[in-house]
Amino acid sequence: MQLLREIHSRLSYAGVTIDTTKPFELEAAMSELNAIRETLARLETEFASHMDLQALTRAGLNPRHVRALLRRADAQWEEDITADHQDEILRALTQLSPASERREEIYQQAATEVLGYNRPTSPEQTWKYARELVVQENQRLATDPLQARVQRRFTLGAPDEHGGAKFSGYTTPETGALLEALMNQAFSTTTNEDGDYRTVTQRQHDAFAEVIQWASSNRVNSTGHASLAVSITEIDDFDPTTRFPTTTRFHLSWFEIAALGGDNITDYIVVHSRSGTVKKLITGQRSASFEQRIALLAEQLVCQYPGCDVSAGQCEGHHVIPWSQCKITALDNLALMCRKHHRMNRDDRSGPHMQKTSEVVAGQTTLEWRKTTHRQPRKLPDVDSGETIRGSSPRCGVRLLQW
């Protein structure tokens, strides 16, 4: 806590009366305040190294400042580099290709420039210098024709309090070219007529949504590409604020379901009884096995392994009684399991390891797990026998009987 003691000793200067008519006293006071600011920057960076994004946000820090603090906490910091210049160097380095092995070298070059004879006059000039070094390194790596493919990524965030979600990514040149061509076509189909008050970015979003709808409308029926199942219970309140679970992490209102229905995207509306059992499946033409899978997704919503809440869209159909023993693929012999827990399955055990009930109490259970002879999983939820483990839906969950 040496930095904290240093700040405390410096703050004792605040009790001294400053004569604002004397420039030298003002300059000395401002210099002292700047030194305190730099010491504070070092101290909060040290604290931030032991905290995460959520903790810093709860502490009341500005999100932009939080990002700068976390960058500082994860990077080296030369002793004579001020916080402003440090932040600008690190901001430029965020654009450096992950394939580069010269991050520390580029930092040292920028730091040397700051401390050298050609010292920049402002943090902005420091950023420009560091940015130029980053661009040169990225251009050097750009000679690798597979670099864009190595860096490709896409992230879709979880729904927020409004039901929407953020997404970001980086794509390959060929995918970018195809997406831009389709976006341009979709953008021109929604002309900005009188009375259309959408911003340019809103129109870009709507064009992107149009492209997604084109892809879904032209999907291959045998695979159910881009299909979406919406789950409805007989006792649900059908008011504008009601949201219904789907086979994804997103819950949709009637307004949002209708917006998709016009493009034949939401083919699957599954109606449940009060107990959660599927009573009716409204769907398009699909093979019987695919209808079973959609009904299964809508009935269970998440992986049925105890305590797991991976969404149905990321799960696989699993035979309760192994296929090798019964040769039956029926709705009452299927359960959803995520890939991780499905891989743990062994069909050489004796008898079924789960039992699916015909009538399931809403909010309690869809499957009962029985004791088996195979090796127990490494991580078993810490619950009492008979306790319900809830997932992300009021109709999902499992009840441990005995392991």
Coordinates of C-alpha atoms in Angstrom, one line a residue:
M1 CA 0.0 0.0 0.0
Q2 CA 3.0 2.3 -0.6
L3 CA 1.1 4.1 -3.3
L4 CA -1.8 4.8 -1.0
R5 CA 0.5 6.3 1.7
E6 CA 2.2 8.4 -0.9
I7 CA -1.2 9.8 -2.0
H8 CA -2.1 10.5 1.6
S9 CA 1.1 12.5 2.2
R10 CA 0.6 14.4 -1.0
L11 CA -3.0 15.3 -0.1
S12 CA -1.8 17.1 3.0
Y13 CA -0.7 19.8 0.6
A14 CA -4.4 20.5 0.0
G15 CA -4.6 22.3 3.3
V16 CA -2.1 25.0 2.2
T17 CA -3.7 28.2 1.0
I18 CA -2.7 29.1 -2.6
D19 CA -2.4 32.7 -3.7
T20 CA -4.1 32.6 -7.1
T21 CA -2.5 36.0 -8.0
K22 CA 1.0 34.4 -8.0
P23 CA 1.6 32.3 -11.1
F24 CA 4.5 30.4 -9.6
E25 CA 2.3 29.1 -6.7
L26 CA -0.4 28.1 -9.1
E27 CA 2.0 26.2 -11.3
A28 CA 3.5 24.4 -8.3
A29 CA 0.0 23.5 -7.1
M30 CA -1.0 22.2 -10.6
S31 CA 2.2 20.2 -10.8
E32 CA 1.5 18.6 -7.5
L33 CA -2.1 17.8 -8.5
N34 CA -0.8 16.2 -11.7
A35 CA 1.6 14.0 -9.7
I36 CA -1.3 13.0 -7.5
R37 CA -3.3 12.1 -10.6
E38 CA -0.5 9.9 -11.9
T39 CA -0.1 8.2 -8.6
L40 CA -3.8 7.5 -8.4
A41 CA -3.7 6.1 -11.9
R42 CA -1.0 3.6 -10.8
L43 CA -3.0 2.7 -7.7
E44 CA -6.3 2.1 -9.4
T45 CA -4.6 0.0 -12.0
E46 CA -3.1 -2.1 -9.3
F47 CA -6.5 -2.5 -7.7
A48 CA -8.1 -3.3 -11.1
S49 CA -5.6 -6.2 -11.6
H50 CA -7.5 -8.0 -8.9
M51 CA -11.0 -7.2 -10.2
D52 CA -13.2 -8.1 -13.2
L53 CA -15.4 -6.0 -15.4
Q54 CA -18.5 -6.5 -13.3
A55 CA -16.8 -5.6 -10.1
L56 CA -15.4 -2.4 -11.6
T57 CA -18.8 -1.5 -13.0
R58 CA -20.5 -2.0 -9.7
A59 CA -17.9 0.4 -8.2
G60 CA -19.4 3.1 -10.3
L61 CA -16.6 3.5 -12.9
N62 CA -17.4 4.7 -16.4
P63 CA -17.4 1.8 -18.9
R64 CA -14.8 3.4 -21.1
H65 CA -12.5 4.0 -18.1
V66 CA -13.1 0.4 -17.0
R67 CA -11.8 -0.9 -20.4
A68 CA -8.7 1.3 -20.1
L69 CA -8.1 0.1 -16.6
L70 CA -8.3 -3.6 -17.6
R71 CA -6.0 -2.9 -20.6
R72 CA -3.5 -1.3 -18.2
A73 CA -3.8 -4.2 -15.7
D74 CA -2.9 -6.8 -18.3
A75 CA 0.1 -4.9 -19.8
Q76 CA 3.5 -3.7 -18.9
W77 CA 3.9 -0.1 -17.8
E78 CA 7.2 1.7 -18.0
E79 CA 7.9 3.8 -14.9
D80 CA 8.2 7.2 -16.7
I81 CA 5.2 6.8 -19.1
T82 CA 2.2 8.9 -18.0
A83 CA -1.2 7.3 -17.7
D84 CA -2.6 9.3 -20.8
H85 CA 0.3 8.1 -23.0
Q86 CA 0.0 4.6 -21.6
D87 CA -3.7 4.4 -22.5
E88 CA -3.1 5.6 -26.0
I89 CA -0.3 3.1 -26.7
L90 CA -2.5 0.2 -25.4
R91 CA -5.5 1.5 -27.3
A92 CA -3.5 1.2 -30.5
L93 CA -2.3 -2.2 -29.6
T94 CA -5.9 -3.5 -29.4
Q95 CA -5.8 -3.5 -33.2
L96 CA -2.7 -5.7 -33.4
S97 CA -3.2 -9.0 -35.1
P98 CA -3.4 -11.9 -32.6
A99 CA -0.9 -13.7 -34.9
S100 CA 1.8 -11.1 -34.1
E101 CA 4.6 -12.0 -31.7
R102 CA 5.9 -8.4 -31.6
R103 CA 3.5 -6.9 -29.1
E104 CA 6.1 -6.2 -26.5
E105 CA 8.5 -4.9 -29.1
I106 CA 6.0 -2.5 -30.5
Y107 CA 5.2 -1.3 -27.0
Q108 CA 8.8 -0.6 -26.3
Q109 CA 9.2 1.3 -29.5
A110 CA 6.3 3.5 -28.7
A111 CA 7.5 4.0 -25.1
T112 CA 11.0 4.9 -26.3
E113 CA 9.4 7.5 -28.7
V114 CA 7.5 9.0 -25.8
L115 CA 10.6 9.3 -23.6
G116 CA 13.1 10.1 -26.3
Y117 CA 14.3 13.3 -27.9
N118 CA 11.3 13.3 -30.4
R119 CA 8.8 13.1 -27.6
P120 CA 5.2 13.6 -28.9
T121 CA 3.5 16.7 -27.6
S122 CA 0.2 15.0 -26.9
P123 CA -1.3 11.6 -26.2
E124 CA -3.0 11.8 -29.6
Q125 CA 0.4 11.9 -31.3
T126 CA 1.5 8.9 -29.2
W127 CA -1.6 7.0 -30.4
K128 CA -0.8 7.9 -34.1
Y129 CA 2.8 6.7 -33.7
A130 CA 1.8 3.4 -32.0
R131 CA -1.0 2.9 -34.5
E132 CA 1.4 3.3 -37.4
L133 CA 3.6 0.6 -35.9
V134 CA 0.6 -1.7 -35.5
V135 CA -0.5 -1.1 -39.1
Q136 CA 3.0 -1.9 -40.4
E137 CA 3.0 -5.2 -38.4
N138 CA -0.5 -6.1 -39.6
Q139 CA 0.5 -5.4 -43.2
R140 CA 3.5 -7.7 -42.8
L141 CA 1.3 -10.5 -41.5
A142 CA -1.2 -9.8 -44.3
T143 CA 1.1 -11.6 -46.7
D144 CA -0.2 -14.8 -45.1
P145 CA -3.3 -15.7 -47.3
L146 CA -4.9 -17.7 -44.5
Q147 CA -4.6 -15.0 -41.8
A148 CA -8.2 -13.8 -42.2
R149 CA -9.5 -17.4 -41.9
V150 CA -7.4 -17.9 -38.8
Q151 CA -8.9 -14.8 -37.2
R152 CA -12.6 -15.4 -38.3
R153 CA -15.1 -15.3 -35.4
F154 CA -18.7 -14.5 -34.6
T155 CA -20.2 -13.9 -31.2
L156 CA -23.9 -13.5 -30.4
G157 CA -24.5 -12.2 -26.9
A158 CA -27.2 -13.2 -24.5
P159 CA -30.5 -11.3 -24.6
D160 CA -30.6 -8.2 -22.4
E161 CA -33.5 -6.7 -20.4
H162 CA -35.2 -5.6 -23.7
G163 CA -35.0 -9.0 -25.3
G164 CA -32.4 -7.9 -27.8
A165 CA -28.7 -8.9 -28.0
K166 CA -25.4 -7.6 -29.3
F167 CA -23.3 -9.4 -31.8
S168 CA -19.9 -8.9 -33.3
G169 CA -17.3 -10.7 -35.4
Y170 CA -14.6 -10.8 -38.0
T171 CA -15.1 -12.6 -41.3
T172 CA -13.1 -13.8 -44.3
P173 CA -12.9 -11.7 -47.5
E174 CA -15.1 -14.0 -49.5
T175 CA -17.8 -14.1 -46.8
G176 CA -17.5 -10.3 -46.4
A177 CA -18.0 -9.8 -50.1
L178 CA -21.0 -12.1 -50.2
L179 CA -22.6 -10.4 -47.1
E180 CA -22.0 -6.9 -48.5
A181 CA -23.5 -7.8 -51.8
L182 CA -26.6 -9.3 -50.1
M183 CA -26.8 -6.3 -47.7
N184 CA -26.7 -3.9 -50.6
Q185 CA -29.5 -5.8 -52.4
A186 CA -31.6 -5.9 -49.2
F187 CA -30.9 -2.3 -48.4
S188 CA -32.3 -1.2 -51.8
T189 CA -35.5 -3.3 -51.3
T190 CA -36.5 -1.2 -48.3
T191 CA -36.5 2.3 -49.8
N192 CA -36.5 5.3 -47.5
E193 CA -39.9 6.7 -48.4
D194 CA -41.6 9.7 -46.8
G195 CA -42.6 9.0 -43.3
D196 CA -39.7 6.6 -42.8
Y197 CA -37.8 7.9 -39.8
R198 CA -35.3 5.1 -39.5
T199 CA -31.7 6.0 -39.1
V200 CA -29.0 4.7 -41.5
T201 CA -27.8 2.2 -39.0
Q202 CA -31.4 1.0 -38.4
R203 CA -31.9 0.5 -42.1
Q204 CA -28.6 -1.4 -42.2
H205 CA -29.9 -3.7 -39.4
D206 CA -33.2 -4.2 -41.3
A207 CA -31.2 -5.1 -44.4
F208 CA -29.2 -7.6 -42.4
A209 CA -32.5 -9.1 -41.0
E210 CA -33.8 -9.3 -44.5
V211 CA -30.8 -11.4 -45.5
I212 CA -31.3 -13.7 -42.6
Q213 CA -34.9 -14.1 -43.6
W214 CA -33.9 -14.9 -47.2
A215 CA -31.6 -17.7 -46.0
S216 CA -34.3 -19.1 -43.7
S217 CA -37.0 -19.0 -46.3
N218 CA -34.8 -21.0 -48.7
R219 CA -33.6 -23.5 -46.2
V220 CA -33.4 -27.2 -47.0
N221 CA -36.5 -28.9 -45.6
S222 CA -34.8 -32.2 -44.8
T223 CA -32.4 -30.6 -42.4
G224 CA -34.7 -27.9 -40.9
H225 CA -32.1 -25.2 -41.5
A226 CA -32.8 -22.0 -39.5
S227 CA -36.1 -23.5 -38.2
L228 CA -37.4 -22.2 -34.9
A229 CA -39.8 -23.8 -32.5
V230 CA -42.0 -21.7 -30.2
S231 CA -43.4 -23.3 -27.1
I232 CA -46.9 -22.3 -25.8
T233 CA -48.8 -23.5 -22.8
E234 CA -52.6 -23.6 -22.7
I235 CA -52.7 -21.4 -19.6
D236 CA -50.4 -18.7 -20.9
D237 CA -51.7 -15.2 -20.9
F238 CA -51.8 -13.9 -24.4
D239 CA -51.2 -10.2 -23.8
P240 CA -48.7 -8.1 -25.7
T241 CA -46.0 -8.3 -23.0
T242 CA -46.0 -12.2 -22.8
R243 CA -42.9 -13.8 -24.1
F244 CA -42.7 -17.4 -25.1
P245 CA -39.7 -19.7 -24.9
T246 CA -38.1 -21.0 -28.1
T247 CA -35.3 -23.5 -29.0
T248 CA -32.8 -20.7 -28.6
R249 CA -31.9 -18.4 -25.7
F250 CA -34.4 -15.8 -27.0
H251 CA -38.0 -15.5 -25.8
L252 CA -40.4 -13.9 -28.3
S253 CA -43.6 -11.9 -27.9
W254 CA -46.6 -12.4 -30.3
F255 CA -45.6 -9.3 -32.2
E256 CA -42.1 -10.7 -32.8
I257 CA -43.5 -14.2 -33.7
A258 CA -45.8 -12.5 -36.3
A259 CA -42.9 -10.6 -37.7
L260 CA -41.1 -13.9 -38.4
G261 CA -44.2 -15.8 -39.5
G262 CA -44.7 -13.8 -42.6
D263 CA -41.6 -15.3 -44.1
N264 CA -42.5 -18.9 -43.2
I265 CA -39.7 -19.0 -40.6
T266 CA -41.5 -20.0 -37.5
D267 CA -43.0 -23.4 -38.8
Y268 CA -43.3 -24.9 -35.3
I269 CA -45.8 -23.9 -32.8
V270 CA -46.0 -26.5 -30.0
V271 CA -48.9 -26.4 -27.5
H272 CA -48.4 -27.9 -24.1
S273 CA -50.9 -29.1 -21.5
R274 CA -50.8 -27.6 -18.0
S275 CA -48.4 -30.4 -17.0
G276 CA -46.0 -29.6 -19.8
T277 CA -46.7 -32.6 -22.1
V278 CA -46.9 -31.8 -25.8
K279 CA -50.5 -31.9 -27.0
K280 CA -50.3 -30.4 -30.4
L281 CA -47.6 -29.8 -33.0
I282 CA -48.4 -27.3 -35.7
T283 CA -45.7 -27.7 -38.3
G284 CA -44.9 -27.7 -42.0
Q285 CA -44.0 -30.8 -44.0
R286 CA -41.2 -32.7 -42.3
S287 CA -40.3 -36.4 -41.9
A288 CA -41.7 -38.1 -38.8
S289 CA -38.3 -38.3 -37.1
F290 CA -37.8 -34.5 -37.6
E291 CA -41.3 -33.8 -36.1
Q292 CA -40.3 -35.9 -33.1
R293 CA -37.1 -33.9 -32.7
I294 CA -39.0 -30.5 -32.9
A295 CA -41.6 -31.7 -30.3
L296 CA -38.7 -32.9 -28.1
L297 CA -37.0 -29.5 -28.4
A298 CA -40.2 -27.6 -27.5
E299 CA -41.0 -30.0 -24.6
Q300 CA -37.7 -29.9 -22.8
L301 CA -36.0 -26.7 -24.0
V302 CA -32.6 -27.5 -22.4
C303 CA -30.2 -30.4 -21.8
Q304 CA -31.8 -32.8 -19.4
Y305 CA -28.5 -33.6 -17.5
P306 CA -28.8 -32.6 -13.9
G307 CA -28.1 -28.9 -13.5
C308 CA -27.3 -28.3 -17.2
D309 CA -29.1 -25.5 -19.0
V310 CA -27.6 -25.6 -22.5
S311 CA -30.3 -24.5 -24.9
A312 CA -32.1 -27.0 -27.0
G313 CA -30.7 -25.7 -30.2
Q314 CA -27.3 -26.9 -29.1
C315 CA -28.5 -30.3 -27.9
E316 CA -28.7 -33.8 -29.5
G317 CA -31.5 -36.4 -29.3
H318 CA -30.6 -39.2 -26.9
H319 CA -32.2 -42.6 -26.5
V320 CA -33.4 -43.2 -22.9
I321 CA -33.4 -46.9 -23.6
P322 CA -30.4 -47.5 -25.8
W323 CA -31.0 -48.0 -29.5
S324 CA -29.0 -51.2 -29.3
Q325 CA -31.5 -52.7 -26.8
C326 CA -34.9 -51.5 -28.2
K327 CA -34.4 -50.4 -31.8
I328 CA -37.1 -47.7 -31.1
T329 CA -36.9 -44.0 -31.9
A330 CA -40.1 -42.7 -30.3
L331 CA -40.9 -39.4 -28.6
D332 CA -41.2 -41.1 -25.2
N333 CA -37.8 -42.7 -25.6
L334 CA -35.9 -39.5 -26.5
A335 CA -34.3 -36.9 -24.4
L336 CA -32.2 -33.8 -25.1
M337 CA -28.6 -33.8 -24.1
C338 CA -25.9 -31.3 -24.9
R339 CA -22.8 -32.6 -26.7
K340 CA -20.7 -32.7 -23.6
H341 CA -23.0 -34.8 -21.6
H342 CA -24.1 -36.9 -24.5
R343 CA -20.5 -38.0 -25.0
M344 CA -20.5 -39.3 -21.4
N345 CA -23.2 -41.8 -22.4
R346 CA -22.4 -45.6 -22.4
D347 CA -24.9 -48.0 -23.9
D348 CA -23.2 -51.1 -22.4
R349 CA -25.0 -50.5 -19.1
S350 CA -27.9 -52.7 -18.0
G351 CA -31.3 -51.2 -18.4
P352 CA -32.4 -47.6 -18.9
H353 CA -30.5 -44.9 -16.9
M354 CA -33.4 -42.4 -17.2
Q355 CA -37.2 -42.7 -17.0
K356 CA -39.4 -40.3 -18.9
T357 CA -42.8 -39.7 -17.4
S358 CA -46.0 -39.4 -19.4
E359 CA -47.3 -36.5 -17.3
V360 CA -44.8 -34.0 -16.1
V361 CA -45.6 -31.5 -13.4
A362 CA -44.9 -28.0 -14.7
G363 CA -41.8 -26.4 -13.1
Q364 CA -40.5 -29.7 -11.7
T365 CA -39.3 -32.5 -13.9
T366 CA -39.3 -34.1 -17.4
L367 CA -36.8 -36.9 -16.7
E368 CA -35.9 -39.0 -13.7
W369 CA -32.3 -40.1 -13.5
R370 CA -31.7 -43.6 -12.1
K371 CA -28.6 -45.1 -10.5
T372 CA -26.4 -46.8 -13.1
T373 CA -23.3 -49.1 -13.1
H374 CA -21.2 -46.7 -15.2
R375 CA -18.6 -44.3 -13.8
Q376 CA -20.2 -41.3 -12.1
P377 CA -19.5 -37.9 -13.7
R378 CA -16.8 -35.8 -12.2
K379 CA -19.0 -32.9 -11.3
L380 CA -22.4 -33.8 -9.8
P381 CA -24.8 -31.1 -8.6
D382 CA -24.8 -30.8 -4.8
V383 CA -28.5 -31.5 -4.2
D384 CA -30.5 -33.8 -2.0
S385 CA -32.3 -36.9 -3.5
G386 CA -35.6 -35.8 -4.9
E387 CA -34.7 -32.1 -5.2
T388 CA -35.6 -30.3 -8.4
I389 CA -32.9 -28.5 -10.4
R390 CA -34.5 -25.8 -12.5
G391 CA -33.2 -24.7 -15.9
S392 CA -33.9 -21.5 -17.9
S393 CA -37.5 -22.6 -18.6
P394 CA -40.3 -23.2 -16.1
R395 CA -41.0 -26.5 -17.8
C396 CA -37.4 -27.9 -17.7
G397 CA -35.4 -29.6 -15.1
V398 CA -34.6 -33.0 -13.7
R399 CA -35.0 -34.8 -10.4
L400 CA -32.1 -36.9 -9.0
L401 CA -33.3 -40.2 -7.7
Q402 CA -30.1 -42.0 -6.7
W403 CA -26.5 -42.1 -8.0

